[in-house]
């Protein structure tokens, strides 16, 4: 029986067990996927013990993504580029490989939601709001997808400037107060800040100047319908929520641990939506 995990601290909130146990059930695989709460001072020991633990690998979440990046035996080029690891795979030789599947997860969800021709249809620049950990994966994903012009805007401008190196020649950092002037030339607007998340203020941005062909994506998924997405829909723009990124980032890990590439279906999505709904 193959076993995998999600490790974080705290970990009770993680929806990953719901996702992976759904796939194990659908495909009749005799495996398990468990939540592991490991404090930061115990994480290095956890990583060292992984090869003999019986786990095929697992997901890594807050606050361990950077530590997993430092402690993995080998990194995929994408994890190396992003500087964080969210997926671990224990190889047959006992080596622990660190990958980052947030970037392809974000892009797979955009492609599924908007259709594969969205870069041509939406036109213009891609505007990324935020420059935290998730923004690194989003910028790398967009650059890998071939987007030619990525503008990054962040409250702390130095962090936006630091992200430019992830997509040289394509990404550029722009000041927050330039936003109203940037919107008319924007094809895709992506919120990667925590604004709009439950317990945080909404993202206050007038979407009026966006062109009618533009799309708006928010990677916040709690709540599923953020004020930003509601405003985009009210304007008749295509709106892409954050849940799909969470579902799609799980696919490569499951494939590596359990030997089968699962699908992100409406049924799976409905299960997670039901779980996200406040009691
Ligand atoms: P993070 O590293 O802490 O970054 C937070 C970002 O939000 C920074 O750019 C920060 O700007 C900005 N921010 C926070 N408060 C702000 C405010 N009041 N005004 C303007 N900007 C503000 O967090 P993260 O890991 O990147 O996660 C960000 C969000 O993405 C969270 O809501 C998380 O749940 C979500 N997320 C979703 C997925 C998914 O699968 N859908 C995956 C990962 C993360 P400064 O640099 O100026 O502080």
Coordinates of C-alpha atoms and ligand atoms in Angstrom, one line a residue:
X1 CA 0.0 0.0 0.0
X2 CA 1.4 3.4 -1.1
X3 CA 1.3 6.3 1.4
X4 CA 1.6 10.0 0.9
X5 CA 1.1 13.1 3.1
X6 CA 0.7 16.8 3.4
X7 CA 3.0 18.4 5.9
X8 CA 2.6 21.8 7.5
X9 CA 2.1 23.7 10.7
X10 CA -0.8 24.1 11.4
X11 CA -2.3 21.5 9.0
X12 CA -5.9 20.9 10.1
X13 CA -7.3 23.4 7.5
X14 CA -5.6 21.6 4.5
X15 CA -8.0 20.4 1.8
X16 CA -5.3 18.2 0.2
X17 CA -6.5 15.0 2.0
X18 CA -10.0 15.5 0.5
X19 CA -8.5 15.9 -3.0
X20 CA -6.2 12.9 -2.8
X21 CA -8.5 10.6 -0.9
X22 CA -11.2 11.4 -3.5
X23 CA -8.9 10.2 -6.3
X24 CA -7.8 7.1 -4.4
X25 CA -11.4 6.2 -4.0
X26 CA -12.4 6.9 -7.6
X27 CA -9.5 4.8 -9.0
X28 CA -9.8 2.0 -6.4
X29 CA -6.2 2.4 -5.3
X30 CA -5.3 0.9 -1.9
X31 CA -3.3 3.9 -0.6
X32 CA -3.5 6.6 2.0
X33 CA -2.9 10.3 2.2
X34 CA -2.4 11.8 5.6
X35 CA -2.1 15.2 7.4
X36 CA 1.2 15.6 9.3
X37 CA 1.6 18.5 11.7
X38 CA 5.4 19.1 12.0
X39 CA 6.7 22.2 13.8
X40 CA 9.5 24.2 12.1
X41 CA 12.2 23.0 14.5
X42 CA 11.4 19.4 13.7
X43 CA 11.2 19.7 9.9
X44 CA 14.9 19.0 9.1
X45 CA 14.6 15.7 11.1
X46 CA 11.4 14.9 9.3
X47 CA 13.1 15.4 5.9
X48 CA 16.1 13.3 6.9
X49 CA 13.8 10.4 8.0
X50 CA 11.7 10.4 4.9
X51 CA 13.6 7.8 2.8
X52 CA 13.0 5.0 5.3
X53 CA 9.5 6.1 6.4
X54 CA 7.5 4.1 3.9
X55 CA 6.0 7.3 2.3
X56 CA 6.2 7.6 -1.5
X57 CA 6.3 11.4 -0.9
X58 CA 3.9 14.2 -0.1
X59 CA 2.9 17.8 -0.3
X60 CA 4.5 20.6 1.6
X61 CA 2.6 23.7 2.8
X62 CA 3.1 26.8 5.0
X63 CA 5.6 27.3 6.7
X64 CA 7.9 24.6 5.2
X65 CA 8.1 25.4 1.4
X66 CA 11.4 27.2 1.6
X67 CA 12.9 24.7 4.1
X68 CA 11.9 21.8 1.8
X69 CA 13.6 23.7 -1.0
X70 CA 16.9 23.8 1.0
X71 CA 16.6 20.2 2.3
X72 CA 15.6 18.2 -0.7
X73 CA 18.3 16.0 -2.2
X74 CA 17.5 17.1 -5.8
X75 CA 15.3 19.8 -7.2
X76 CA 13.4 20.0 -10.5
X77 CA 14.4 23.0 -12.6
X78 CA 11.1 24.6 -11.9
X79 CA 11.5 24.3 -8.1
X80 CA 15.0 25.7 -8.5
X81 CA 13.7 28.7 -10.3
X82 CA 10.8 29.4 -8.0
X83 CA 12.8 28.9 -4.8
X84 CA 10.1 26.8 -3.0
X85 CA 9.0 23.2 -2.9
X86 CA 5.4 22.0 -2.5
X87 CA 5.8 18.4 -3.7
X88 CA 8.3 15.8 -2.5
X89 CA 8.9 12.4 -4.2
X90 CA 11.0 9.7 -2.6
X91 CA 12.9 7.9 -5.4
X92 CA 13.7 4.2 -5.6
X93 CA 17.3 5.2 -4.6
X94 CA 16.0 6.9 -1.5
X95 CA 16.7 10.4 -2.9
X96 CA 14.1 13.0 -2.1
X97 CA 13.1 15.1 -5.1
X98 CA 11.6 18.6 -4.5
X99 CA 9.2 20.0 -7.2
X100 CA 6.9 23.0 -7.4
X101 CA 3.6 22.2 -9.0
X102 CA 1.9 25.6 -8.2
X103 CA 3.1 27.1 -11.4
X104 CA 1.7 24.4 -13.8
X105 CA -1.4 24.1 -11.6
X106 CA -2.2 27.8 -12.0
X107 CA -1.7 27.6 -15.8
X108 CA -3.6 24.3 -16.2
X109 CA -6.6 26.0 -14.5
X110 CA -6.4 29.1 -16.7
X111 CA -6.3 26.9 -19.8
X112 CA -9.2 24.8 -18.6
X113 CA -11.3 27.8 -17.6
X114 CA -10.6 30.2 -20.5
X115 CA -9.7 27.8 -23.3
X116 CA -6.1 27.2 -24.6
X117 CA -6.2 30.3 -26.9
X118 CA -6.7 32.8 -24.0
X119 CA -3.3 34.5 -24.4
X120 CA -4.2 35.5 -28.0
X121 CA -7.9 36.2 -27.2
X122 CA -7.3 38.4 -24.2
X123 CA -4.3 40.2 -25.8
X124 CA -2.3 42.9 -24.0
X125 CA -0.1 42.6 -20.9
X126 CA -0.5 40.3 -18.0
X127 CA -0.7 42.2 -14.7
X128 CA 0.3 40.4 -11.6
X129 CA -0.7 42.0 -8.2
X130 CA 1.5 40.8 -5.4
X131 CA 5.0 39.5 -5.0
X132 CA 4.9 36.9 -2.3
X133 CA 5.5 33.2 -2.5
X134 CA 2.5 32.4 -4.7
X135 CA 3.3 35.2 -7.0
X136 CA 6.7 33.6 -7.7
X137 CA 5.0 30.5 -9.0
X138 CA 2.4 32.5 -11.0
X139 CA 5.1 34.6 -12.7
X140 CA 7.2 31.4 -13.6
X141 CA 4.0 29.7 -14.9
X142 CA 3.1 32.7 -17.1
X143 CA 6.6 32.9 -18.5
X144 CA 6.7 29.2 -19.2
X145 CA 3.3 29.6 -21.0
X146 CA 5.0 32.0 -23.3
X147 CA 3.4 35.3 -22.2
X148 CA 5.5 38.1 -23.6
X149 CA 4.8 40.9 -21.2
X150 CA 4.3 40.4 -17.4
X151 CA 3.9 43.5 -15.2
X152 CA 4.3 43.0 -11.5
X153 CA 2.8 45.5 -9.0
X154 CA 3.3 45.1 -5.2
X155 CA 2.7 47.2 -2.1
X156 CA 6.4 46.7 -1.2
X157 CA 8.0 47.7 -4.6
X158 CA 11.4 46.0 -3.7
X159 CA 9.7 42.6 -3.7
X160 CA 8.1 43.2 -7.1
X161 CA 11.6 44.2 -8.4
X162 CA 13.1 41.0 -7.0
X163 CA 10.5 38.9 -9.0
X164 CA 11.6 40.3 -12.3
X165 CA 14.6 38.0 -12.4
X166 CA 12.3 35.0 -12.6
X167 CA 11.3 36.0 -16.1
X168 CA 14.1 38.1 -17.6
X169 CA 13.2 40.2 -20.6
X170 CA 9.5 39.5 -20.1
X171 CA 8.7 40.7 -16.5
X172 CA 8.8 44.3 -15.3
X173 CA 8.0 45.9 -11.9
X174 CA 5.6 48.8 -11.9
X175 CA 4.5 51.1 -9.1
X176 CA 1.1 50.5 -7.4
X177 CA -0.2 54.0 -8.2
X178 CA 0.3 53.4 -11.9
X179 CA -2.5 50.7 -11.8
X180 CA -5.2 52.9 -13.3
X181 CA -3.0 53.7 -16.3
X182 CA -2.0 50.0 -16.8
X183 CA -5.5 48.6 -16.9
X184 CA -6.5 49.7 -20.4
X185 CA -3.6 47.7 -21.8
X186 CA -4.2 44.6 -19.7
X187 CA -5.4 41.2 -21.1
X188 CA -5.1 39.2 -17.9
X189 CA -5.2 40.6 -14.3
X190 CA -4.1 38.2 -11.6
X191 CA -4.5 38.8 -7.9
X192 CA -1.9 36.9 -5.8
X193 CA -2.1 39.2 -2.8
X194 CA -4.0 38.0 0.3
X195 CA -6.4 40.9 -0.2
X196 CA -10.0 39.5 -0.6
X197 CA -9.2 36.5 1.6
X198 CA -11.5 35.8 4.5
X199 CA -10.3 38.1 7.4
X200 CA -8.4 40.4 5.1
X201 CA -9.6 43.7 3.4
X202 CA -10.9 43.4 -0.1
X203 CA -8.7 44.5 -3.1
X204 CA -10.0 48.0 -3.8
X205 CA -9.5 48.4 -7.6
X206 CA -11.9 49.9 -10.1
X207 CA -12.0 47.4 -13.0
X208 CA -13.8 50.0 -15.2
X209 CA -10.7 50.7 -17.4
X210 CA -10.0 47.0 -18.3
X211 CA -10.8 46.2 -21.9
X212 CA -14.0 44.1 -22.5
X213 CA -11.9 41.1 -23.7
X214 CA -9.8 41.0 -20.5
X215 CA -9.9 38.2 -17.9
X216 CA -9.5 38.4 -14.2
X217 CA -8.0 35.6 -12.1
X218 CA -7.8 35.5 -8.3
X219 CA -5.7 32.8 -6.6
X220 CA -7.5 33.4 -3.2
X221 CA -10.0 30.5 -2.8
X222 CA -11.5 31.3 0.6
X223 CA -14.0 32.8 -0.1
X224 CA -14.4 31.3 -3.6
X225 CA -16.1 34.3 -5.0
X226 CA -13.8 37.2 -3.9
X227 CA -15.0 40.9 -4.2
X228 CA -12.6 41.2 -7.1
X229 CA -14.1 38.3 -9.0
X230 CA -17.6 39.5 -8.3
X231 CA -16.7 43.0 -9.7
X232 CA -15.2 41.3 -12.8
X233 CA -18.4 39.3 -13.4
X234 CA -20.5 42.4 -12.9
X235 CA -18.5 44.0 -15.7
X236 CA -19.1 41.0 -17.9
X237 CA -15.4 39.9 -17.8
X238 CA -14.2 36.3 -17.7
X239 CA -13.4 35.5 -14.0
X240 CA -11.2 32.6 -12.8
X241 CA -11.3 31.5 -9.2
X242 CA -8.4 30.2 -7.0
X243 CA -9.8 26.7 -6.3
X244 CA -8.8 25.3 -9.7
X245 CA -5.1 26.1 -9.0
X246 CA -5.3 24.1 -5.7
X247 CA -6.9 21.2 -7.5
X248 CA -4.5 21.2 -10.5
X249 CA -1.4 21.5 -8.5
X250 CA -2.3 18.2 -6.8
X251 CA -2.2 16.2 -10.1
X252 CA 1.6 15.7 -10.6
X253 CA 2.1 14.6 -7.0
X254 CA -0.7 12.0 -7.1
X255 CA 0.7 10.7 -10.4
X256 CA 4.2 10.3 -9.0
X257 CA 3.1 8.6 -5.7
X258 CA 0.3 6.4 -6.9
X259 CA 1.2 5.8 -10.6
X260 CA -1.9 7.3 -12.3
X261 CA -2.6 10.8 -13.6
X262 CA -6.0 11.8 -12.1
X263 CA -8.5 14.3 -13.6
X264 CA -9.8 17.5 -12.1
X265 CA -13.5 16.9 -12.5
X266 CA -16.7 18.9 -11.6
X267 CA -17.5 16.2 -9.0
X268 CA -14.1 16.8 -7.2
X269 CA -14.6 20.5 -7.4
X270 CA -18.1 20.3 -5.9
X271 CA -16.8 18.3 -3.0
X272 CA -14.2 20.9 -2.1
X273 CA -16.7 23.8 -2.6
X274 CA -19.1 22.1 -0.2
X275 CA -16.2 21.8 2.3
X276 CA -15.2 25.5 1.9
X277 CA -18.8 26.6 2.6
X278 CA -19.1 28.1 6.1
X279 CA -21.0 25.8 8.5
Ligands
LIG1 P1 2.7 35.9 1.0 O1 4.0 35.3 0.6 O2 2.5 36.3 2.5 O3 2.4 37.2 0.1 C1 1.3 38.1 0.4 C2 1.2 39.1 -0.7 O4 0.0 39.9 -0.4 C3 2.4 40.1 -0.8 O5 2.6 40.5 -2.1 C4 1.9 41.3 0.1 O6 2.5 42.5 -0.2 C5 0.4 41.3 -0.3 N1 -0.4 42.0 0.7 C6 -0.8 41.5 1.9 N2 -1.5 42.5 2.5 C7 -1.6 43.5 1.7 C8 -2.3 44.8 1.8 N3 -3.0 45.1 2.9 N4 -2.2 45.6 0.7 C9 -1.5 45.3 -0.4 N5 -0.9 44.1 -0.5 C10 -0.9 43.2 0.5 O7 1.5 34.9 0.7 P2 1.3 33.9 -0.5 O8 1.8 32.5 0.0 O9 2.0 34.4 -1.7 O10 -0.3 33.7 -0.6 C11 -1.0 34.8 -1.1 C12 -2.5 34.4 -1.3 O11 -2.6 33.4 -2.3 C13 -3.1 33.8 -0.1 O12 -4.5 34.3 0.0 C14 -3.1 32.3 -0.3 O13 -4.2 31.6 0.3 C15 -3.3 32.3 -1.8 N6 -2.7 31.0 -2.4 C16 -3.6 30.3 -3.2 C17 -3.1 29.1 -3.8 C18 -4.0 28.3 -4.6 O14 -3.7 27.1 -4.9 N7 -5.1 28.8 -5.1 C19 -1.7 28.8 -3.6 C20 -0.9 29.6 -2.9 C21 -1.4 30.7 -2.3 P3 3.9 42.9 0.5 O15 5.0 42.3 -0.2 O16 3.9 44.4 0.4 O17 3.8 42.5 2.0

